[in-house]
mmCIF file of N, CA and C in Angstrom:
data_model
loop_
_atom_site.group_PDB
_atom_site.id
_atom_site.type_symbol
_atom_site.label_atom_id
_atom_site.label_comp_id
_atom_site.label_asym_id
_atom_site.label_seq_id
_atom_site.Cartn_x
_atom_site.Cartn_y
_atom_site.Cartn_z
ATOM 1 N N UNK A 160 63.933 64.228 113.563
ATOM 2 C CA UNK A 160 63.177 65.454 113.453
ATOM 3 C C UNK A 160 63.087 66.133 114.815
ATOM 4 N N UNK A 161 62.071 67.207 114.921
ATOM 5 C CA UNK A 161 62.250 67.981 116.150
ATOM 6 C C UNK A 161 61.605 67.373 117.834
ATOM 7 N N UNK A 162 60.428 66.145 116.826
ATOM 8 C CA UNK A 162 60.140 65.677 117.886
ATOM 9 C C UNK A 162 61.410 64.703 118.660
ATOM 10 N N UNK A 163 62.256 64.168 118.232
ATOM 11 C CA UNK A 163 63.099 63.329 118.497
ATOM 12 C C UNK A 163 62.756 61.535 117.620
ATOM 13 N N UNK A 164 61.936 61.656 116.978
ATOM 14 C CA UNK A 164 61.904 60.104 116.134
ATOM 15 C C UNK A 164 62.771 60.521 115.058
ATOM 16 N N UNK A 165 63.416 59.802 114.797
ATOM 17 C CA UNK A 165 64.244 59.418 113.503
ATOM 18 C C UNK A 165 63.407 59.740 112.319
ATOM 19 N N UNK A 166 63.794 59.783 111.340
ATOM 20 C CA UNK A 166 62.500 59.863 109.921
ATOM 21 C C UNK A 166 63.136 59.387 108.533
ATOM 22 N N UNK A 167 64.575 58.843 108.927
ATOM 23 C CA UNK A 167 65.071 57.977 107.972
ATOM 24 C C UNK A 167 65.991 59.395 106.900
ATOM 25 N N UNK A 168 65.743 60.491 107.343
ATOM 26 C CA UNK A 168 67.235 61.530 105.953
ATOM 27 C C UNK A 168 68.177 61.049 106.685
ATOM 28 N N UNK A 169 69.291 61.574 106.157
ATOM 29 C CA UNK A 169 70.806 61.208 106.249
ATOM 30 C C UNK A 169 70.716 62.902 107.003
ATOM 31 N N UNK A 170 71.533 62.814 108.409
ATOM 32 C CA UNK A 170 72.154 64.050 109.146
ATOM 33 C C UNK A 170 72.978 64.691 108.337
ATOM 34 N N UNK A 171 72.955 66.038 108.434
ATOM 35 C CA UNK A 171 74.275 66.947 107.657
ATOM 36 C C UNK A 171 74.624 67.405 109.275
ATOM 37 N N UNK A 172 75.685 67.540 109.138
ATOM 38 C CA UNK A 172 76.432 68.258 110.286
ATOM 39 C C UNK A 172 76.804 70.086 109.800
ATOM 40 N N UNK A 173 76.815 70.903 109.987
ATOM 41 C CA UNK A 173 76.966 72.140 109.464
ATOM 42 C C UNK A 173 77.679 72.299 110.812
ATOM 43 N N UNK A 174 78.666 73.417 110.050
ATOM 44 C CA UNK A 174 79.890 73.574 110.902
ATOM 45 C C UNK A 174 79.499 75.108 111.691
ATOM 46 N N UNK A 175 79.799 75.279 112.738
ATOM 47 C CA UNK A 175 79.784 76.296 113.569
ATOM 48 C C UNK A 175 80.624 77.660 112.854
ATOM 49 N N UNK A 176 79.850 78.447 112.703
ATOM 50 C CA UNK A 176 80.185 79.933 112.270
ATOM 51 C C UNK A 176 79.996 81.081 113.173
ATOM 52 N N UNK A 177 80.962 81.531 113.445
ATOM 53 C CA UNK A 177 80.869 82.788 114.512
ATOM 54 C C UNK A 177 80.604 84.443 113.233
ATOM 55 N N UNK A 178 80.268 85.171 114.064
ATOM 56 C CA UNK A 178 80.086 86.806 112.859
ATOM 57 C C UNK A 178 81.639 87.043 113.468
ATOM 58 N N UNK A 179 82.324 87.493 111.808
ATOM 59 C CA UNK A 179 83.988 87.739 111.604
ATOM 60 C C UNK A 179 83.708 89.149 112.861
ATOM 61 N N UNK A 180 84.566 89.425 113.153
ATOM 62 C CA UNK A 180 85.367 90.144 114.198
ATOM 63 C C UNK A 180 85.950 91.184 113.421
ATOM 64 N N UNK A 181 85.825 92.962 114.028
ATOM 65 C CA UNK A 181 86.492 93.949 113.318
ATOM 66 C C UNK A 181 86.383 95.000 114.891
ATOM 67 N N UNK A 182 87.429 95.659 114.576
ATOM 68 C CA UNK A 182 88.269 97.011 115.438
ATOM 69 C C UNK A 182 87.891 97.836 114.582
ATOM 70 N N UNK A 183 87.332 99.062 114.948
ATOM 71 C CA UNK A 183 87.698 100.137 114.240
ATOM 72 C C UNK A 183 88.375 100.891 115.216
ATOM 73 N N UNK A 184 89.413 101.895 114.455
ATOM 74 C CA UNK A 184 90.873 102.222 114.920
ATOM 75 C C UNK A 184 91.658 101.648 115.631
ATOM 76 N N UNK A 185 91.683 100.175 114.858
ATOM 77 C CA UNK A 185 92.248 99.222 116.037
ATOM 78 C C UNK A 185 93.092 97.579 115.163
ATOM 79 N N UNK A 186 93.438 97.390 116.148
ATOM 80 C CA UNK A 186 94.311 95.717 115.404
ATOM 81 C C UNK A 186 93.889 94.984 116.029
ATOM 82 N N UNK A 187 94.001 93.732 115.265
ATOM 83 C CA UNK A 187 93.296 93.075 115.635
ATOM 84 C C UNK A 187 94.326 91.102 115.180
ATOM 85 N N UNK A 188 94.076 90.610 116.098
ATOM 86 C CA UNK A 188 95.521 89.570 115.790
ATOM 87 C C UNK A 188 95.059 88.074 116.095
ATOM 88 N N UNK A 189 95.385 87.030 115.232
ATOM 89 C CA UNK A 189 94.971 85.964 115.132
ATOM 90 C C UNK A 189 93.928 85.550 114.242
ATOM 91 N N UNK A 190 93.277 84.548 114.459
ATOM 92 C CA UNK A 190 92.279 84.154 113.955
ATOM 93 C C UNK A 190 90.798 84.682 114.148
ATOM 94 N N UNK A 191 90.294 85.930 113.015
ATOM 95 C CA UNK A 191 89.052 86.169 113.565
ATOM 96 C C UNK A 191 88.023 86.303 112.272
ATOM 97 N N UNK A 192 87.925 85.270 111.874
ATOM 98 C CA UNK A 192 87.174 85.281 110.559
ATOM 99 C C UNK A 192 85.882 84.524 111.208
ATOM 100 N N UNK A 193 85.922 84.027 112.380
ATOM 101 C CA UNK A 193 84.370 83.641 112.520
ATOM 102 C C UNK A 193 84.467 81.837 112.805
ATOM 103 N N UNK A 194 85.524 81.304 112.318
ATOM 104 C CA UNK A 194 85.208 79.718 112.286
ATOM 105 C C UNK A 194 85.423 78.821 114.060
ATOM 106 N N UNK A 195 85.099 77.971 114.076
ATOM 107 C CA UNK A 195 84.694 77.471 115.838
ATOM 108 C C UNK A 195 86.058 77.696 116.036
ATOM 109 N N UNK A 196 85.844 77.652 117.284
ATOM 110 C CA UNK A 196 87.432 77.843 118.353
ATOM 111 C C UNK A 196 89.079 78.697 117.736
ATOM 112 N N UNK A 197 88.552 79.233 116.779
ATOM 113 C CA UNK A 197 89.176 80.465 116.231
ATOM 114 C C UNK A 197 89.603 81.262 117.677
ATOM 115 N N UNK A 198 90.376 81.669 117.955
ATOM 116 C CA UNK A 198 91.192 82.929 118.387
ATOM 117 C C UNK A 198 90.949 84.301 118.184
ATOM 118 N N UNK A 199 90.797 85.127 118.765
ATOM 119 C CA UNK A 199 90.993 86.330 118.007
ATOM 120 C C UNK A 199 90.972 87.022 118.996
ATOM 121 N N UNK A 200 92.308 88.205 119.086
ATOM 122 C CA UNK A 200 92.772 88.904 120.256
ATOM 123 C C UNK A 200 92.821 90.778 119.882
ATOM 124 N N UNK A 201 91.994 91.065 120.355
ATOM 125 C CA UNK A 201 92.001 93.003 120.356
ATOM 126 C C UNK A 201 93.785 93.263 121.107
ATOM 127 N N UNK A 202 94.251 93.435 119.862
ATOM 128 C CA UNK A 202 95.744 94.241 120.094
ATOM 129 C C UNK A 202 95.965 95.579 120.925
ATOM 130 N N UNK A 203 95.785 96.329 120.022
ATOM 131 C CA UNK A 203 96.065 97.716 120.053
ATOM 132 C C UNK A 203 95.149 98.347 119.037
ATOM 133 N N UNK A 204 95.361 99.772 119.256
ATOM 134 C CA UNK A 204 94.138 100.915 118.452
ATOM 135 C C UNK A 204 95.438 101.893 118.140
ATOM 136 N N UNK A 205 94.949 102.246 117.216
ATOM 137 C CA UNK A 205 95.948 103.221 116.258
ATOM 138 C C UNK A 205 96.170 104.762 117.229
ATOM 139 N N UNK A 206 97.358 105.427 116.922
ATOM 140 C CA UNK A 206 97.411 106.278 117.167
ATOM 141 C C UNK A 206 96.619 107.001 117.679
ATOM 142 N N UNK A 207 96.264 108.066 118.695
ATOM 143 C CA UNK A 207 95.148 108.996 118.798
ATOM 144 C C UNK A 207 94.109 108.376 119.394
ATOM 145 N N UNK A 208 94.061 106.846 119.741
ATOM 146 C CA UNK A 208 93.147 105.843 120.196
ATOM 147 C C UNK A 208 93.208 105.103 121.593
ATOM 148 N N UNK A 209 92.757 105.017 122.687
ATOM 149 C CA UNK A 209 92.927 104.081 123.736
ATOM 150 C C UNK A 209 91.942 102.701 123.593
ATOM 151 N N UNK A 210 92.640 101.812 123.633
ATOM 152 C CA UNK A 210 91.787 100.339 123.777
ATOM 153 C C UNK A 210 90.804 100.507 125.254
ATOM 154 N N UNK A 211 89.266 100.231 125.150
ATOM 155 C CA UNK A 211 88.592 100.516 126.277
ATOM 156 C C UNK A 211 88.952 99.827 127.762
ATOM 157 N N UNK A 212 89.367 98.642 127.432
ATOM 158 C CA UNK A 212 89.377 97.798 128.022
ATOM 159 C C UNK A 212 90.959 97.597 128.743
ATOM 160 N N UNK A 213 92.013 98.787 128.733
ATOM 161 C CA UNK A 213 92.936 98.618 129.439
ATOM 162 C C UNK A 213 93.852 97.615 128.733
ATOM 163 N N UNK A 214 93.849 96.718 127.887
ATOM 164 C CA UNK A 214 94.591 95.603 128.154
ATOM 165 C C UNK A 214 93.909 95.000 127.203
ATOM 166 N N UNK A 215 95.322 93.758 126.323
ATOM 167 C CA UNK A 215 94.702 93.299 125.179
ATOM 168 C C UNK A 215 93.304 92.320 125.330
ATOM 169 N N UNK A 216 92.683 92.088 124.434
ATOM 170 C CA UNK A 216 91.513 91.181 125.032
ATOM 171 C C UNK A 216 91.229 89.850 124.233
ATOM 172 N N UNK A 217 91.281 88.590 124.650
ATOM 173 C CA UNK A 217 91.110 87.564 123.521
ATOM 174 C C UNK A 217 89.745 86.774 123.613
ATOM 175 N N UNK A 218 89.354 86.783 122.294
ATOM 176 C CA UNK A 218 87.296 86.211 122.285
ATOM 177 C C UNK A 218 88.008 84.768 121.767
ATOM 178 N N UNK A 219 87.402 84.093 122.287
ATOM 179 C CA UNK A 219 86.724 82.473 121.053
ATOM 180 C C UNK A 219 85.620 82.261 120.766
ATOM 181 N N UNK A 220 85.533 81.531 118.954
ATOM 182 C CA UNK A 220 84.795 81.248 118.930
ATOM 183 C C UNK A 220 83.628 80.412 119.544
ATOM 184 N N UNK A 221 82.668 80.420 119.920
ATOM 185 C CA UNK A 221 82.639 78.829 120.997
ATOM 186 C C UNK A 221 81.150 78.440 120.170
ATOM 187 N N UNK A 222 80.713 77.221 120.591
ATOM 188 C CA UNK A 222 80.046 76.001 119.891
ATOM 189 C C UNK A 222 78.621 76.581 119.482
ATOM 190 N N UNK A 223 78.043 77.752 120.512
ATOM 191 C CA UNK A 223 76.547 78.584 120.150
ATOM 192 C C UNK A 223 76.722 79.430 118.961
ATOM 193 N N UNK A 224 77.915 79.835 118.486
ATOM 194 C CA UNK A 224 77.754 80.762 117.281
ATOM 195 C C UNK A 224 78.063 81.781 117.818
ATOM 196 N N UNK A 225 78.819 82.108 118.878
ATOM 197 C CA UNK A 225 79.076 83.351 119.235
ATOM 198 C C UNK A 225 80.765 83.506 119.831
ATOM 199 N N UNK A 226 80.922 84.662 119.819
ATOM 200 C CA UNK A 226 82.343 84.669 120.831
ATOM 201 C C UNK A 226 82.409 84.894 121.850
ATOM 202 N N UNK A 227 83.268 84.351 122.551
ATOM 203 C CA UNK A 227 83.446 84.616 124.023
ATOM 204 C C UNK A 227 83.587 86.346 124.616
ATOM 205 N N UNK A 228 83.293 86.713 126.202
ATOM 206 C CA UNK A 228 83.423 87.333 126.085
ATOM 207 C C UNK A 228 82.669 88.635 125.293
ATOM 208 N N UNK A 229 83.032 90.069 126.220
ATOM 209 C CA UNK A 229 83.051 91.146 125.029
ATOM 210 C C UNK A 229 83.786 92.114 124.830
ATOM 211 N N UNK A 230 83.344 92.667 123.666
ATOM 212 C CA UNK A 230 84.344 93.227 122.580
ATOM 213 C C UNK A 230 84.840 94.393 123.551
ATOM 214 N N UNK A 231 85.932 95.176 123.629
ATOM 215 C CA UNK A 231 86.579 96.074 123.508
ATOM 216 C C UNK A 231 86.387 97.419 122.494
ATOM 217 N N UNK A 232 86.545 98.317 122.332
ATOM 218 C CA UNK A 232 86.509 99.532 121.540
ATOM 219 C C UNK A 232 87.713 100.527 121.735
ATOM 220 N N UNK A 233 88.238 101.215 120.577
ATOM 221 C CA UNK A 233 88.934 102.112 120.466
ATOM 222 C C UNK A 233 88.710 103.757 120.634
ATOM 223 N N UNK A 234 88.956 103.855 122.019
ATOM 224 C CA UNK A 234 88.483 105.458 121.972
ATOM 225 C C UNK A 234 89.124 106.328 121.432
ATOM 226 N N UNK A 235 88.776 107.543 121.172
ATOM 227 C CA UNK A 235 89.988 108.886 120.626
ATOM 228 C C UNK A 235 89.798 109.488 122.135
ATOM 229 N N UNK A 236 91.680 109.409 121.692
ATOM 230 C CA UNK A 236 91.623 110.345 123.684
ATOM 231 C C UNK A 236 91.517 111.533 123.279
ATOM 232 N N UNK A 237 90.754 112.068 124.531
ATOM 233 C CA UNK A 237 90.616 113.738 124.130
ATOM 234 C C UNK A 237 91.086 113.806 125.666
ATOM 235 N N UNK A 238 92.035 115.118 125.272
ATOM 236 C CA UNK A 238 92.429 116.212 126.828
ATOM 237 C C UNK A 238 91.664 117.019 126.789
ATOM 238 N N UNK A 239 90.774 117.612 126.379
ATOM 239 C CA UNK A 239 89.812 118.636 126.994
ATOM 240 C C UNK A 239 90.230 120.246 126.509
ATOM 241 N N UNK A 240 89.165 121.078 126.558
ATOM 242 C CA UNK A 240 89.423 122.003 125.831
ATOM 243 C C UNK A 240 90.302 122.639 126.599
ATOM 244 N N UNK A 241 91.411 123.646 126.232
ATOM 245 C CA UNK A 241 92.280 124.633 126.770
ATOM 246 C C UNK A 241 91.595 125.537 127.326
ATOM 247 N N UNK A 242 91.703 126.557 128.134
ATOM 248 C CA UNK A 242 91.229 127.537 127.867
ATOM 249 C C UNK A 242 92.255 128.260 129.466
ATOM 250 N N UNK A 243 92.532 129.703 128.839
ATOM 251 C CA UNK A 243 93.477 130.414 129.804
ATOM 252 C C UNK A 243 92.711 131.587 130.387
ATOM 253 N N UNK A 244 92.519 131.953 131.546
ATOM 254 C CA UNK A 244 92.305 133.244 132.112
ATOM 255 C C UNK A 244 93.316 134.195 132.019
ATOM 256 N N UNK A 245 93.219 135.797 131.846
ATOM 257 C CA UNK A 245 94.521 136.749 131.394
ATOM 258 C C UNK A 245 95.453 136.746 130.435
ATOM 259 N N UNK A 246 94.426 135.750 129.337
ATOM 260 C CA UNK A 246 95.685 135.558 128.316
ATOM 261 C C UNK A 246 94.491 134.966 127.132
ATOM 262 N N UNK A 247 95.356 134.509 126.252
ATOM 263 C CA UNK A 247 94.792 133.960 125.062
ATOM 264 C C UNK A 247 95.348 132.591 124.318
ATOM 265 N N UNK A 248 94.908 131.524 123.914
ATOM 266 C CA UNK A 248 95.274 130.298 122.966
ATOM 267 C C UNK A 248 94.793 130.569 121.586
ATOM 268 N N UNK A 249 95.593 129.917 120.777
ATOM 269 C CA UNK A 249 95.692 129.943 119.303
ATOM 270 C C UNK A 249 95.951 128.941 119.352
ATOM 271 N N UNK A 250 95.130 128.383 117.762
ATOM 272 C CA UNK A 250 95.700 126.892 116.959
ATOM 273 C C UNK A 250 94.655 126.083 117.536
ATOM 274 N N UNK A 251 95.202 124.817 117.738
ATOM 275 C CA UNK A 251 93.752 123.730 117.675
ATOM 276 C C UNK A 251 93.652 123.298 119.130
ATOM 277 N N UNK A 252 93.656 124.087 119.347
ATOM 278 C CA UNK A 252 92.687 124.142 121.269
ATOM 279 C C UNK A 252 91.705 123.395 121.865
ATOM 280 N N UNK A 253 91.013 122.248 121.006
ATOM 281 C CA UNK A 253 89.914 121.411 120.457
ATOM 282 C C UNK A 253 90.230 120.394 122.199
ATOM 283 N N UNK A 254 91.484 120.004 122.195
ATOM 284 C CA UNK A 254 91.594 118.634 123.255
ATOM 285 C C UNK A 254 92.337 117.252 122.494
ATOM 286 N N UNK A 255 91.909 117.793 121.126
ATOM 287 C CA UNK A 255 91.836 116.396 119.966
ATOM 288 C C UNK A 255 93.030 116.270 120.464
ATOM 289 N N UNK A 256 93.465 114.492 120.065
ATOM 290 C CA UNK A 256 94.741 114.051 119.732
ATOM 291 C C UNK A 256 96.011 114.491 118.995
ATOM 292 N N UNK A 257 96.873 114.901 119.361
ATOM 293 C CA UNK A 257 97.994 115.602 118.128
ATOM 294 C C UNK A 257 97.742 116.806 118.033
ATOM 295 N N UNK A 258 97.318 117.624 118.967
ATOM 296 C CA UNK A 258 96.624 118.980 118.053
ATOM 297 C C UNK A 258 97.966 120.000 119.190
ATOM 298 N N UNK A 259 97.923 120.965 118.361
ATOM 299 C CA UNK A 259 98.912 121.774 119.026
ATOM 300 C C UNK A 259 98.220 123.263 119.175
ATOM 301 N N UNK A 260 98.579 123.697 120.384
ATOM 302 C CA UNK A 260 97.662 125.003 121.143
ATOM 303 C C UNK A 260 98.811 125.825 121.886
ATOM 304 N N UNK A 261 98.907 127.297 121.301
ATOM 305 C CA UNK A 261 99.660 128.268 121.401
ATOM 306 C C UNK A 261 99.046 129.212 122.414
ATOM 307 N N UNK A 262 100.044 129.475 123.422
ATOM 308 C CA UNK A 262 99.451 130.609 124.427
ATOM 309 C C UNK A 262 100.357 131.677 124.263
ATOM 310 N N UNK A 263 99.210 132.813 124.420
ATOM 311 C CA UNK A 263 99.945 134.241 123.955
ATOM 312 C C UNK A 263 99.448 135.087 125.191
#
């Protein structure tokens, strides 16, 4: 028991569970469902996305219930709004990812 005397039950051992692992706009590779010394490595982020962290990143599970390490995130790169003096832009001028901006 908690004091430390014995009290005569039979021990259960319960197995170490980590919380499963998720990317949003992102991959994610190996083992990351949560179970001890599981693996689980931040790949890459989809299109339109930079991984925060420069560089892939790998957590383990480890023996407290938690993963190593921390997480990474997928940003949306933005370039910033256009904007022209003596002239004019058309179309999606926003900065967003993929977006295409016409100068007239």
């Amino acid at each position: 028991n908690q004091s430390g005397v014995y009290d005569g039950l039979p021990s259960v051992c319960i197995p170490v569970q980590c919380p499963a692992l998720a990317l949003a706009n992102g991959v994610l590779t190996g083992n990351c469902s949560g179970k001890y010394m599981d693996n689980c490595t931040y790949a890459s982020c989809n299109p339109g996305f930079w991984l925060s962290s420069n560089a892939s990143v790998t957590r383990t599970c480890q023996q407290d219930g938690n993963f190593s390490g921390t997480a990474p995130t997928c940003i949306a790169v933005d370039c910033g709004v256009i904007a022209l003096g003596n002239g004019t832009v058309t179309g999606g001028c926003t900065g967003a990812w993929n977006t295409t901006c016409t100068y007239a």
